[in-house]
Short mmCIF file of C-alpha atoms and ligand atoms in Angstrom, two decimals:
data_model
loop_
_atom_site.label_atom_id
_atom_site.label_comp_id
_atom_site.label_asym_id
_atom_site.label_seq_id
_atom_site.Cartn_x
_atom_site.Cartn_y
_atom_site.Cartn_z
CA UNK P 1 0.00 0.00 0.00
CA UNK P 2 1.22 3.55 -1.03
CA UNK P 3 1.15 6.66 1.61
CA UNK P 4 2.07 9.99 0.83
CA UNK P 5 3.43 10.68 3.82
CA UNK P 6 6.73 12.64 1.96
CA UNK P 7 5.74 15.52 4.23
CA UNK P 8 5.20 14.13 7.53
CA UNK P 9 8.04 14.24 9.91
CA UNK P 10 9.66 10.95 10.60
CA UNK P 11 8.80 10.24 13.98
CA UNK P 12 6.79 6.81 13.99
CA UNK P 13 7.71 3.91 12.06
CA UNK P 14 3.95 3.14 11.18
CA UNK P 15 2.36 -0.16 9.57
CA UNK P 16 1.67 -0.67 6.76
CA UNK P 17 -2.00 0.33 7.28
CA UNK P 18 -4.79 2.95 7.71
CA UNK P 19 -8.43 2.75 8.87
CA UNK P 20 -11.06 4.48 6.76
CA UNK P 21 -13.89 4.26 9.69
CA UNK P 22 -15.27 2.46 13.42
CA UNK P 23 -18.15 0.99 15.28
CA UNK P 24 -17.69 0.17 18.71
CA UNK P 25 -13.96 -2.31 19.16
CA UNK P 26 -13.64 -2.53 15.32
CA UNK P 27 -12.06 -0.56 13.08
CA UNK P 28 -12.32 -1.39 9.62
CA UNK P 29 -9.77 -0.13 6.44
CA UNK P 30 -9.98 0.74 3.02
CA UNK P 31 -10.67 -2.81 1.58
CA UNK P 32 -13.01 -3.53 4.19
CA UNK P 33 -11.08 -5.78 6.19
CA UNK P 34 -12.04 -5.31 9.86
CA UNK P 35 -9.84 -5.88 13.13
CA UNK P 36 -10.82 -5.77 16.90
CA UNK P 37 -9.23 -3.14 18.27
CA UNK P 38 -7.22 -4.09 21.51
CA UNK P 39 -4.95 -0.84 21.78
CA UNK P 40 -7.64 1.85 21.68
CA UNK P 41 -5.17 4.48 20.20
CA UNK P 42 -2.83 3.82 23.65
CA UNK P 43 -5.74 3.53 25.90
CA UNK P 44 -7.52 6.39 24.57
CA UNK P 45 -10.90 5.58 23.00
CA UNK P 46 -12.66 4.27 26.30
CA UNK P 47 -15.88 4.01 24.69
CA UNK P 48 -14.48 2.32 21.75
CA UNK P 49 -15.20 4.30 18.18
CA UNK P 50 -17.81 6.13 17.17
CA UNK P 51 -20.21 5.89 20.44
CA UNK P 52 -23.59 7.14 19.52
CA UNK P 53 -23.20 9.48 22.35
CA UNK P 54 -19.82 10.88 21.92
CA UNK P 55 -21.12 11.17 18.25
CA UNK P 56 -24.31 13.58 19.52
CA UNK P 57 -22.52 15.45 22.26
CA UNK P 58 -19.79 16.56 19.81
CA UNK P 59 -21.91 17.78 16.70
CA UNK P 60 -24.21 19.49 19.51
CA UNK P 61 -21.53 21.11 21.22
CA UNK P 62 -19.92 22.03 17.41
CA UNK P 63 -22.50 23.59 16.47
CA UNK P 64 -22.90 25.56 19.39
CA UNK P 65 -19.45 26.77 20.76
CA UNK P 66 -15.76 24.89 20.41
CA UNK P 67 -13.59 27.11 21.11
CA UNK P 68 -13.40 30.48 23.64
CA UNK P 69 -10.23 31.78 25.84
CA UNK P 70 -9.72 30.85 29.30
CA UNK P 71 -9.80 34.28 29.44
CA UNK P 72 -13.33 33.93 30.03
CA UNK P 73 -15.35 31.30 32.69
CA UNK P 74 -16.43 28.32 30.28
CA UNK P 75 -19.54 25.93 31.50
CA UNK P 76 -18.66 22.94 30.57
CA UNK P 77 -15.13 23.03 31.83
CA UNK P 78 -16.57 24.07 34.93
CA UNK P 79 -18.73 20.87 35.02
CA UNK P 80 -16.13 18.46 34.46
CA UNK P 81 -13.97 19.27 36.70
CA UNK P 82 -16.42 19.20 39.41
CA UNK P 83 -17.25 15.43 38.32
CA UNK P 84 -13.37 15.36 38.42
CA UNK P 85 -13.09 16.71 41.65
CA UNK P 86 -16.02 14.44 42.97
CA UNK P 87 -15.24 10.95 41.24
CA UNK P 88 -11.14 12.10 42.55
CA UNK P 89 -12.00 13.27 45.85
CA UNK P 90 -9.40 16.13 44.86
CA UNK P 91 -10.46 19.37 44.59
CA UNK P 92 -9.30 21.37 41.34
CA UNK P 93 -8.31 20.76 37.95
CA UNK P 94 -5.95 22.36 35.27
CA UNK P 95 -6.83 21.58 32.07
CA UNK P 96 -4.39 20.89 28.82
CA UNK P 97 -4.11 18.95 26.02
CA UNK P 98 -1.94 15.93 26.66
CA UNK P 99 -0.60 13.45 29.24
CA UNK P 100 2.78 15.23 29.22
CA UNK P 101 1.19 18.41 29.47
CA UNK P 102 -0.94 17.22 32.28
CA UNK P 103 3.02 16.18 33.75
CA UNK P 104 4.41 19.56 33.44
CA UNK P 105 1.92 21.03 35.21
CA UNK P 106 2.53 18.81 38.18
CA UNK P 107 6.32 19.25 37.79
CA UNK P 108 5.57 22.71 37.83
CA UNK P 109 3.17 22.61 40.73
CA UNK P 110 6.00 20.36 42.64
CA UNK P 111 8.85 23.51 41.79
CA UNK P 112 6.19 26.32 43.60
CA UNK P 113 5.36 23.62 46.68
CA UNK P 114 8.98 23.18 46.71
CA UNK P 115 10.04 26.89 47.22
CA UNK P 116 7.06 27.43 49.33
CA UNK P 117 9.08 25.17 51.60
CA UNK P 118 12.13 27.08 51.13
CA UNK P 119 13.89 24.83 48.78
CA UNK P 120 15.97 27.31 46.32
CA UNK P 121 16.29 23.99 43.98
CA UNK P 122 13.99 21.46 44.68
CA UNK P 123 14.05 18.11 43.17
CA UNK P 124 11.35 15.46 42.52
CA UNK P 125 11.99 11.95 42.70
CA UNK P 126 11.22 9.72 39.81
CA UNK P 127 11.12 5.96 38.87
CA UNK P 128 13.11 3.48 36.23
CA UNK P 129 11.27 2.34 33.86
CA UNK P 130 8.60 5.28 33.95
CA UNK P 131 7.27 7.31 30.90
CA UNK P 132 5.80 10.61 31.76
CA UNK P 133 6.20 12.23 28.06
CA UNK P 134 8.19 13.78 25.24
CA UNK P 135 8.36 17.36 26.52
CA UNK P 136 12.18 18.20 27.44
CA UNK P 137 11.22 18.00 31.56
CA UNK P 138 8.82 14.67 31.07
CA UNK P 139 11.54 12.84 29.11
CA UNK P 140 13.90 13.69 31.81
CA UNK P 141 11.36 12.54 34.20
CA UNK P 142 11.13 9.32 32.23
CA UNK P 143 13.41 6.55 33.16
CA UNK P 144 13.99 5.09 29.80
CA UNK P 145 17.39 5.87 28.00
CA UNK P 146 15.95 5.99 24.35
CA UNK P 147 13.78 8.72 25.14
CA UNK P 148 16.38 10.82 26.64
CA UNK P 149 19.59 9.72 24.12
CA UNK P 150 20.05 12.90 22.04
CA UNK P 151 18.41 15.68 23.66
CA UNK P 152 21.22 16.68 26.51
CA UNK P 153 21.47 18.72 28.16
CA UNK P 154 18.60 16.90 30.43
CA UNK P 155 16.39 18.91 32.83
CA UNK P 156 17.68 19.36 36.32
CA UNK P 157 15.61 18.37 39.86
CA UNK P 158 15.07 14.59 39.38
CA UNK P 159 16.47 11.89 41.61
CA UNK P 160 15.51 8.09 39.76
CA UNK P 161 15.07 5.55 42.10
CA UNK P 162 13.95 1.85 41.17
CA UNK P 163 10.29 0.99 41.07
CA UNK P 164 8.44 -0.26 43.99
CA UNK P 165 11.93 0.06 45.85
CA UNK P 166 10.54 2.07 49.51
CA UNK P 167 13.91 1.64 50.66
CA UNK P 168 15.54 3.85 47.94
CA UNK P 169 13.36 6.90 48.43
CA UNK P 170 13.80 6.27 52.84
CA UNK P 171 17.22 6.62 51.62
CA UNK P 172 16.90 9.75 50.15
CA UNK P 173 14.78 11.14 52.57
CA UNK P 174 17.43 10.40 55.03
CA UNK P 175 20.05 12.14 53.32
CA UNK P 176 17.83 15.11 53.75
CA UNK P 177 17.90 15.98 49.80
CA UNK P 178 16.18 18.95 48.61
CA UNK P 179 12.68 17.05 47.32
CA UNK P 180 9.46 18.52 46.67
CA UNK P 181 7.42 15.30 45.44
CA UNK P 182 7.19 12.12 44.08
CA UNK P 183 6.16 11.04 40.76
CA UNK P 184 5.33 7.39 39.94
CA UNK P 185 2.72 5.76 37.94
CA UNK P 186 0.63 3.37 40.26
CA UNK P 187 1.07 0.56 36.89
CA UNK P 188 3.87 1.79 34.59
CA UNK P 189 2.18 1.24 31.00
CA UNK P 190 4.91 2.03 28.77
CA UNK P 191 7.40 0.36 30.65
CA UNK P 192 6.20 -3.01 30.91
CA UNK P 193 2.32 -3.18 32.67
CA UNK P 194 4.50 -2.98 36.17
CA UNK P 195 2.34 -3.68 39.03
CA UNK P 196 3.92 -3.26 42.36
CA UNK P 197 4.07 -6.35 44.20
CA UNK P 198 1.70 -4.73 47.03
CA UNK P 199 0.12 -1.63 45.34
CA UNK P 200 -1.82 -0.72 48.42
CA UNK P 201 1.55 -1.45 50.46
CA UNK P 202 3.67 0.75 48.23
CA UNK P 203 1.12 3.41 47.80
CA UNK P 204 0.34 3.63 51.37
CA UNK P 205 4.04 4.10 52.12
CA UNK P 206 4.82 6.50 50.02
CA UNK P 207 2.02 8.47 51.39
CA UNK P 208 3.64 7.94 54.83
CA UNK P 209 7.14 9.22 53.53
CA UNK P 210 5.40 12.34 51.81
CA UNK P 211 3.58 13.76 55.16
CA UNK P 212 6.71 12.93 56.81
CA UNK P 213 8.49 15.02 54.93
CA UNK P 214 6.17 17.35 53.46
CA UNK P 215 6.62 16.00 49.78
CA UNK P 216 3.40 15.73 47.50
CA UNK P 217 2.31 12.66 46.25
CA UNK P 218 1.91 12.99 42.11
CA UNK P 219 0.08 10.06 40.65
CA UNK P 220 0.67 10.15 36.85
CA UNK P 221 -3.10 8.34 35.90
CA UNK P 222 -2.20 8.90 32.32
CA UNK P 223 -2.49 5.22 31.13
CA UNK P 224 -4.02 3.41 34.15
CA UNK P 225 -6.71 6.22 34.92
CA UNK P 226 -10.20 6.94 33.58
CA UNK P 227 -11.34 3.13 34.51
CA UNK P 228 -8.80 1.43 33.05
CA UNK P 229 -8.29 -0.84 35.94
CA UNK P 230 -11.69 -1.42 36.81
CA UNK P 231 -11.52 1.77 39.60
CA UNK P 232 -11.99 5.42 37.98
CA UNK P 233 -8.38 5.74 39.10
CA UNK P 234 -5.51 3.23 40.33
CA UNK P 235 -5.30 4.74 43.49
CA UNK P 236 -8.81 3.59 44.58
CA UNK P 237 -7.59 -0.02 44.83
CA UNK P 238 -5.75 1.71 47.75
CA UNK P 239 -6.17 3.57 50.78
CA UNK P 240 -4.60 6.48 50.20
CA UNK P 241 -5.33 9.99 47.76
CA UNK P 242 -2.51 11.54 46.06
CA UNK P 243 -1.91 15.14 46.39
CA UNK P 244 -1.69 15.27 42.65
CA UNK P 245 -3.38 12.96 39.41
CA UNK P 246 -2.53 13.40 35.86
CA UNK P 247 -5.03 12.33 33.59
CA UNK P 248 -5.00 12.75 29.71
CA UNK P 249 -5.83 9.80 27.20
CA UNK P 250 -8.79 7.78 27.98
CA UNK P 251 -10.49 11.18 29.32
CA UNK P 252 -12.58 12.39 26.14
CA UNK P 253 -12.25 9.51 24.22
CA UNK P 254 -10.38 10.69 21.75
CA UNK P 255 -10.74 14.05 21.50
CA UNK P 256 -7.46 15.82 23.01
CA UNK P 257 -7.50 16.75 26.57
CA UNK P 258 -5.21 16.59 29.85
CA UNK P 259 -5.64 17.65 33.21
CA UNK P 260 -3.68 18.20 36.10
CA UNK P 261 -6.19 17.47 39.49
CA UNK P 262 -5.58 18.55 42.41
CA UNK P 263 -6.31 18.69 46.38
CA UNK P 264 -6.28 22.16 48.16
CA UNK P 265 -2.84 22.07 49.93
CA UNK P 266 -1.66 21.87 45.82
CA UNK P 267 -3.77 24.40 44.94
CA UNK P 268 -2.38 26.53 47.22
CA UNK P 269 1.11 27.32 45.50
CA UNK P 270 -1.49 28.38 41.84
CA UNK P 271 -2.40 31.89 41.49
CA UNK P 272 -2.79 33.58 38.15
CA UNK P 273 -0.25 34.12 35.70
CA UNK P 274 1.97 31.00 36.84
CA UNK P 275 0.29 28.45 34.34
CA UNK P 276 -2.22 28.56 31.02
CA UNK P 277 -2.61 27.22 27.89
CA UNK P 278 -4.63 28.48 24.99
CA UNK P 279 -6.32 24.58 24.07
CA UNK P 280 -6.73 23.51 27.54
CA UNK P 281 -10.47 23.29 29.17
CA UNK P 282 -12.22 24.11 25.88
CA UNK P 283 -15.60 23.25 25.55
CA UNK P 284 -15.26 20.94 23.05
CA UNK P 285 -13.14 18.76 24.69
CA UNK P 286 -14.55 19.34 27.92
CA UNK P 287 -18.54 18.05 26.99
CA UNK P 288 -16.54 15.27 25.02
CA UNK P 289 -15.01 14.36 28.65
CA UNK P 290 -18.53 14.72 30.30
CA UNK P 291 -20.29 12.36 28.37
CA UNK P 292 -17.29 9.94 28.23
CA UNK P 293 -17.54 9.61 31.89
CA UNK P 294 -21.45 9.99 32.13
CA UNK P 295 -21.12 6.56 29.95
CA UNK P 296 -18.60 5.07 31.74
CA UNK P 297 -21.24 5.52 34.36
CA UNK P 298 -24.49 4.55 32.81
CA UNK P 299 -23.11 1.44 31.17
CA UNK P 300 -21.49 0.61 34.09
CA UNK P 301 -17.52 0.38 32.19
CA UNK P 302 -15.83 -0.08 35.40
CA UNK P 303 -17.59 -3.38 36.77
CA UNK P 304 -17.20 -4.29 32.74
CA UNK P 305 -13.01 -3.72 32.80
CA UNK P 306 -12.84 -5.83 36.12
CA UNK P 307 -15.06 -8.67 34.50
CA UNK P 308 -13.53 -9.07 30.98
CA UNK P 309 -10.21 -8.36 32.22
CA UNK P 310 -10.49 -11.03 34.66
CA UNK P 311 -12.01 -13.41 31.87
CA UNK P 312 -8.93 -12.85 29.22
CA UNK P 313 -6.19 -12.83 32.30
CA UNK P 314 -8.21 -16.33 33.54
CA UNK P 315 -8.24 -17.64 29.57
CA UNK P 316 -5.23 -16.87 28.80
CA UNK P 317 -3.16 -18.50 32.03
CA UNK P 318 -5.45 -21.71 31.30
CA UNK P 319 -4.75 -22.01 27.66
CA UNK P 320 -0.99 -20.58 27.89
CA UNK P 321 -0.04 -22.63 31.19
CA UNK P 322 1.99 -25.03 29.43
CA UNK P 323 4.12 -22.28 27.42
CA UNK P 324 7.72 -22.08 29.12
CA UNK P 325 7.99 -18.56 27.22
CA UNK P 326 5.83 -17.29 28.66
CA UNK P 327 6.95 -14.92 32.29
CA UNK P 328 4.28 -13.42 33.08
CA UNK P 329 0.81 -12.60 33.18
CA UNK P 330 0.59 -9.19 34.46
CA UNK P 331 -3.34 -7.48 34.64
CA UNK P 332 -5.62 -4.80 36.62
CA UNK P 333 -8.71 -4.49 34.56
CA UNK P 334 -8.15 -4.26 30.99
CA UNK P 335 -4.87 -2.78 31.20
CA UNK P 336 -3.13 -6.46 30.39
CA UNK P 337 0.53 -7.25 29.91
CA UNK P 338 2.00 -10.92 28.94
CA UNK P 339 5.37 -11.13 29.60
CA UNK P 340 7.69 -13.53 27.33
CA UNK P 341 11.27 -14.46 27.61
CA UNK P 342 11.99 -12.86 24.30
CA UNK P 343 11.51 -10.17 21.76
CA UNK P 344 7.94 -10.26 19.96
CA UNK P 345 7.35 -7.18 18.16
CA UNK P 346 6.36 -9.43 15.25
CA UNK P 347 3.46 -10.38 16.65
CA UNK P 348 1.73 -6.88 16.24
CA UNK P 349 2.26 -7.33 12.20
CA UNK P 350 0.97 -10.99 12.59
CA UNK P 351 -1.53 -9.56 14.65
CA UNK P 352 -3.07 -7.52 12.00
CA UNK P 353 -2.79 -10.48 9.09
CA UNK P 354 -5.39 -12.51 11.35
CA UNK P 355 -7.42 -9.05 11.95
CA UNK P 356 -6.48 -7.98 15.58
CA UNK P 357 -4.89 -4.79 17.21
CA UNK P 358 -2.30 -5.67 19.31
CA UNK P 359 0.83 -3.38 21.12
CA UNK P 360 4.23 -4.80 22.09
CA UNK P 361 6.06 -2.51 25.09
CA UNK P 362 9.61 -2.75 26.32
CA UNK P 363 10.26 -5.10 23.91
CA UNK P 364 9.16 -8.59 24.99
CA UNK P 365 5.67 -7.56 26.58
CA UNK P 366 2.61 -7.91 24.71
CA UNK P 367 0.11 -4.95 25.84
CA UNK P 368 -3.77 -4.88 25.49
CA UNK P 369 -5.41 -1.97 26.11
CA UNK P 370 -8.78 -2.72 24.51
CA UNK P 371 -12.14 -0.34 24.92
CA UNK P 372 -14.03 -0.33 27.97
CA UNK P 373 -16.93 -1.66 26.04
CA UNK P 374 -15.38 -4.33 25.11
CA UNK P 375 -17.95 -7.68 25.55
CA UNK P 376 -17.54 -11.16 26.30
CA UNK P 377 -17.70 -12.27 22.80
CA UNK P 378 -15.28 -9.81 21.93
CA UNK P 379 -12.54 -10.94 24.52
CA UNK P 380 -13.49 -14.50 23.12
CA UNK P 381 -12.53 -13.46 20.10
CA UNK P 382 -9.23 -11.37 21.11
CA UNK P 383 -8.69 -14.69 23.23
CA UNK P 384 -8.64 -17.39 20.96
CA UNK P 385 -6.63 -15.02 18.14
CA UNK P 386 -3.88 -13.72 20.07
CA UNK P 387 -3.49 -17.50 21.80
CA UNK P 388 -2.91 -19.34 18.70
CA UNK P 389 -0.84 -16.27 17.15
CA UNK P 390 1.71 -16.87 20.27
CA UNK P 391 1.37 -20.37 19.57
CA UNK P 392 3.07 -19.99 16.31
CA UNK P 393 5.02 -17.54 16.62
CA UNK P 394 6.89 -19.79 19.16
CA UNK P 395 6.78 -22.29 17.78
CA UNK P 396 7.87 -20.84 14.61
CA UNK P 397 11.08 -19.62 16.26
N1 LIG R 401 2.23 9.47 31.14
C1 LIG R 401 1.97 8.18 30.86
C2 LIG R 401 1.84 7.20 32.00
C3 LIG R 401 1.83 7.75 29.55
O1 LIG R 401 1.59 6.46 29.30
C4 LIG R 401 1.95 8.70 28.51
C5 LIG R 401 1.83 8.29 27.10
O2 LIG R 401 1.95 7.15 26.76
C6 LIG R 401 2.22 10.03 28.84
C7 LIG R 401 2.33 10.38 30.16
C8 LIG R 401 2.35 11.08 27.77
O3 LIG R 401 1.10 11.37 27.25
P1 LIG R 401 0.98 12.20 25.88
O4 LIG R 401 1.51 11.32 24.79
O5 LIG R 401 -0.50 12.46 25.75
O6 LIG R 401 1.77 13.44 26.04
#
C-alpha cells in the first residue's frame, strides 16, 4: 500500500495500514477488512469508536461553541472538573491537552510547593522504567534511556530511584535531599504493565514518607486512569489519595484533553499568571469528557473492565499454562501485559494479518489496552486469536 506521507516528519515507524472508519472495538480499512481493536489508540478511546453518544454530544456542542479563551469562565469546563473533583476526591483541575502536558503542570506545581518550603532547587523523585512524556522535563522525568539519548542537556531536579523500591526513596529522605514530590505511575504502562508487588503497600508508604516530609504525592493516571483498571483511578484499589493525578488519554475519548487534578494544599502554591494554555479546558473537549464519563457511568464500564479483564487474564493462564515462554501474566482491569522471555514485536504485524490490534512494550511484553466496552464475545474473540498467534510464533522460532 502507497502513503504519501513525503511531508510528515519521521517520527513513527507506522504499519503498513490505515483505517477508513469504526463501530464500537472494530475498526475497519480501506478494503473492508475489519480488526478488533485491543490498543484503543494507547488507551484512549474508552468508549471504543464512534459511540452514539460521543457522536451527539460533539456535533451538539460544534454547532454551538468549540472554542473560547480561558480568558473567560467556560460551563462545561466548569462541570467536568467538578465530576473530576467528585469521582477524585481532589479538589481542582488544570486543564491541557496531553498526558505530558498534564506532567508539566505537576512538575511545575511540585517547583512552587517546593520553594514554598524554602527549597531554592527542589528536586522530585522519579522511577526506572517510567514514561511521563516527550516534553524536554517529562523525558527527563522518564526513566527510559531511548527517550532521553540525544536531547542533553537533560532537565535538572530529578532523583531516579527503582520501582516499587521504599527503601531507595527512605534513603533519600534520610540524606535530607532537597525534594518537593514524588512522581510514579501506580502501573507503569509504557514500561512493561509494572504492578507493584503490594500496590496498596507501596502506595500507602509513600504516602507515609510524603507527610513525613512534606513532599506531595503525584500520581501520573495517564495510562491506568479513567477506569482502566476497573476503579476510575488506580489509586482507589488503595487507601490512600494523592496530592496530585494526571489524567489525559482515555479522558474524552479521543478528542485531546489533559488535566492536572488537584487537592487544596496543591492548589495553594497556583495563582494567576503561573500556568495557562490556549487549548486547555475548551468546551469541546470538555462536553466530550462529560459524556465519556457519564457513559462510563451509565453502562457501568468499570464493573465491565474488572469482569472481561479477569475473563482474558483467567483464559489466557489456562490455555498458555503449558508455554515455558511465557513470564508473566501481568493485569488490573483491561490494562493487560504478557510477559515472554523474548523479543515479539512481530506479533503486532501478525496480529493484524489474522485481523487484531495488538501493542508490544519494552520489547518482549505484549500490551492490550482494549475499549471499555469491550464484551464477552469480543474478549473471546481477542482470546482465541492472540493465543494461537503466540502459539506460532513460538513455535515458529
Ligand atoms: N504518562 C503516561 C503514564 C503515559 O503512558 C503517557 C503516554 O503514553 C504520557 C504520560 C504522555 O502522554 P501524551 O503522549 O499524551 O503526552
Amino acid at each position: 500500500m502507497k502513503f504519501f506521507e513525503n511531508h510528515i516528519l519521521n517520527t513513527y515507524n507506522r504499519l503498513p495500514l490505515s483505517f477508513e472508519r469504526g463501530d464500537g472495538v472494530w475498526l475497519f480499512d480501506k478494503s473492508g477488512k475489519k480488526y478488533l481493536d485491543a490498543l484503543s489508540g494507547v488507551a484512549v478511546n474508552t468508549l471504543g469508536h464512534n459511540h452514539p453518544d460521543l457522536i451527539n454530544t460533539i456535533t451538539q456542542q460544534a454547532s454551538k461553541l468549540i472554542h473560547v479563551s480561558n480568558y473567560y469562565h467556560i460551563e462545561e469546563q466548569c462541570l467536568l472538573a467538578s465530576k473530576l473533583a467528585s469521582i477524585s476526591e481532589l479538589s481542582s483541575v488544570f486543564f491541557c491537552n496531553s498526558g505530558c502536558e498534564a506532567n508539566e503542570a505537576a512538575i511545575k506545581i511540585a517547583k512552587l510547593h517546593g520553594h514554598a518550603e524554602g527549597i531554592d532547587s527542589p528536586n522530585i523523585i522519579v522511577m526506572e522504567k517510567a514514561f511521563h512524556g516527550r516534553t524536554m522535563a517529562t523525558l527527563t522525568a522518564t526513566g527510559n534511556r531511548k527517550v532521553q539519548a540525544g536531547f542533553e542537556p537533560l532537565v535538572p531536579g530529578f532523583i531516579r530511584v527503582p520501582f516499587d523500591d521504599i527503601d531507595a526513596i527512605k534513603n533519600i529522605a534520610d540524606k535530607k535531599n532537597k525534594v518537593a514530590a514524588i512522581m510514579v505511575e501506580p502501573i507503569q504502562g509504557e514500561g512493561g504493565i509494572n504492578i507493584p508487588k503490594d500496590l496498596n503497600a507501596y502506595l500507602c508508604t509513600l504516602r507515609k514518607i510524603c507527610d513525613e516530609n512534606n513532599w506531595l504525592l503525584m500520581l501520573d493516571e495517564v495510562q491506568c486512569g479513567i477506569g482502566r483498571t476497573g476503579k476510575w483511578f488506580a489509586y482507589q484499589h488503595t487507601e490512600i489519595k494523592p496530592d496530585v493525578l494526571m489524567l489525559a488519554k482515555g479522558l474524552a475519548s479521543g478528542i485531546p484533553i489533559g488535566a492536572c487534578v488537584v487537592n487544596e494544599r496543591a492548589a495553594a502554591v497556583i495563582s494567576p499568571g503561573k500556568h495557562g494554555s490556549t487549548f486547555g479546558g475548551n468546551p469541546l473537549a470538555c462536553s466530550a469528557g462529560l459524556t465519556t464519563l457519564s457513559v462510563i457511568e451509565q453502562q457501568n464500564l468499570l464493573d465491565n473492565a474488572t469482569q472481561q479483564g479477569e475473563f482474558i487474564v483467567n483464559s489466557f493462564k489456562n490455555n498458555l499454562s503449558t508455554v515455558k515462554e511465557i513470564i508473566a501474566i501481568r493485569s488490573m482491569g483491561l490494562m493487560i501485559g504478557i510477559e515472554l522471555n523474548q523479543s515479539c514485536g512481530e506479533l503486532v504485524k501478525a496480529g493484524l494479518d489474522q485481523g487484531i490490534l495488538i501493542n508490544v512494550t519494552a520489547d518482549k511484553i505484549i500490551r492490550l489496552l482494549p475499549p471499555l466496552i469491550l464484551n464477552k464475545d469480543e474478549a473471546a474473540i481477542l482470546i482465541a486469536t492472540l493465543t494461537k498467534l503466540i502459539q506460532d510464533f513460538l513455535k515458529s522460532k
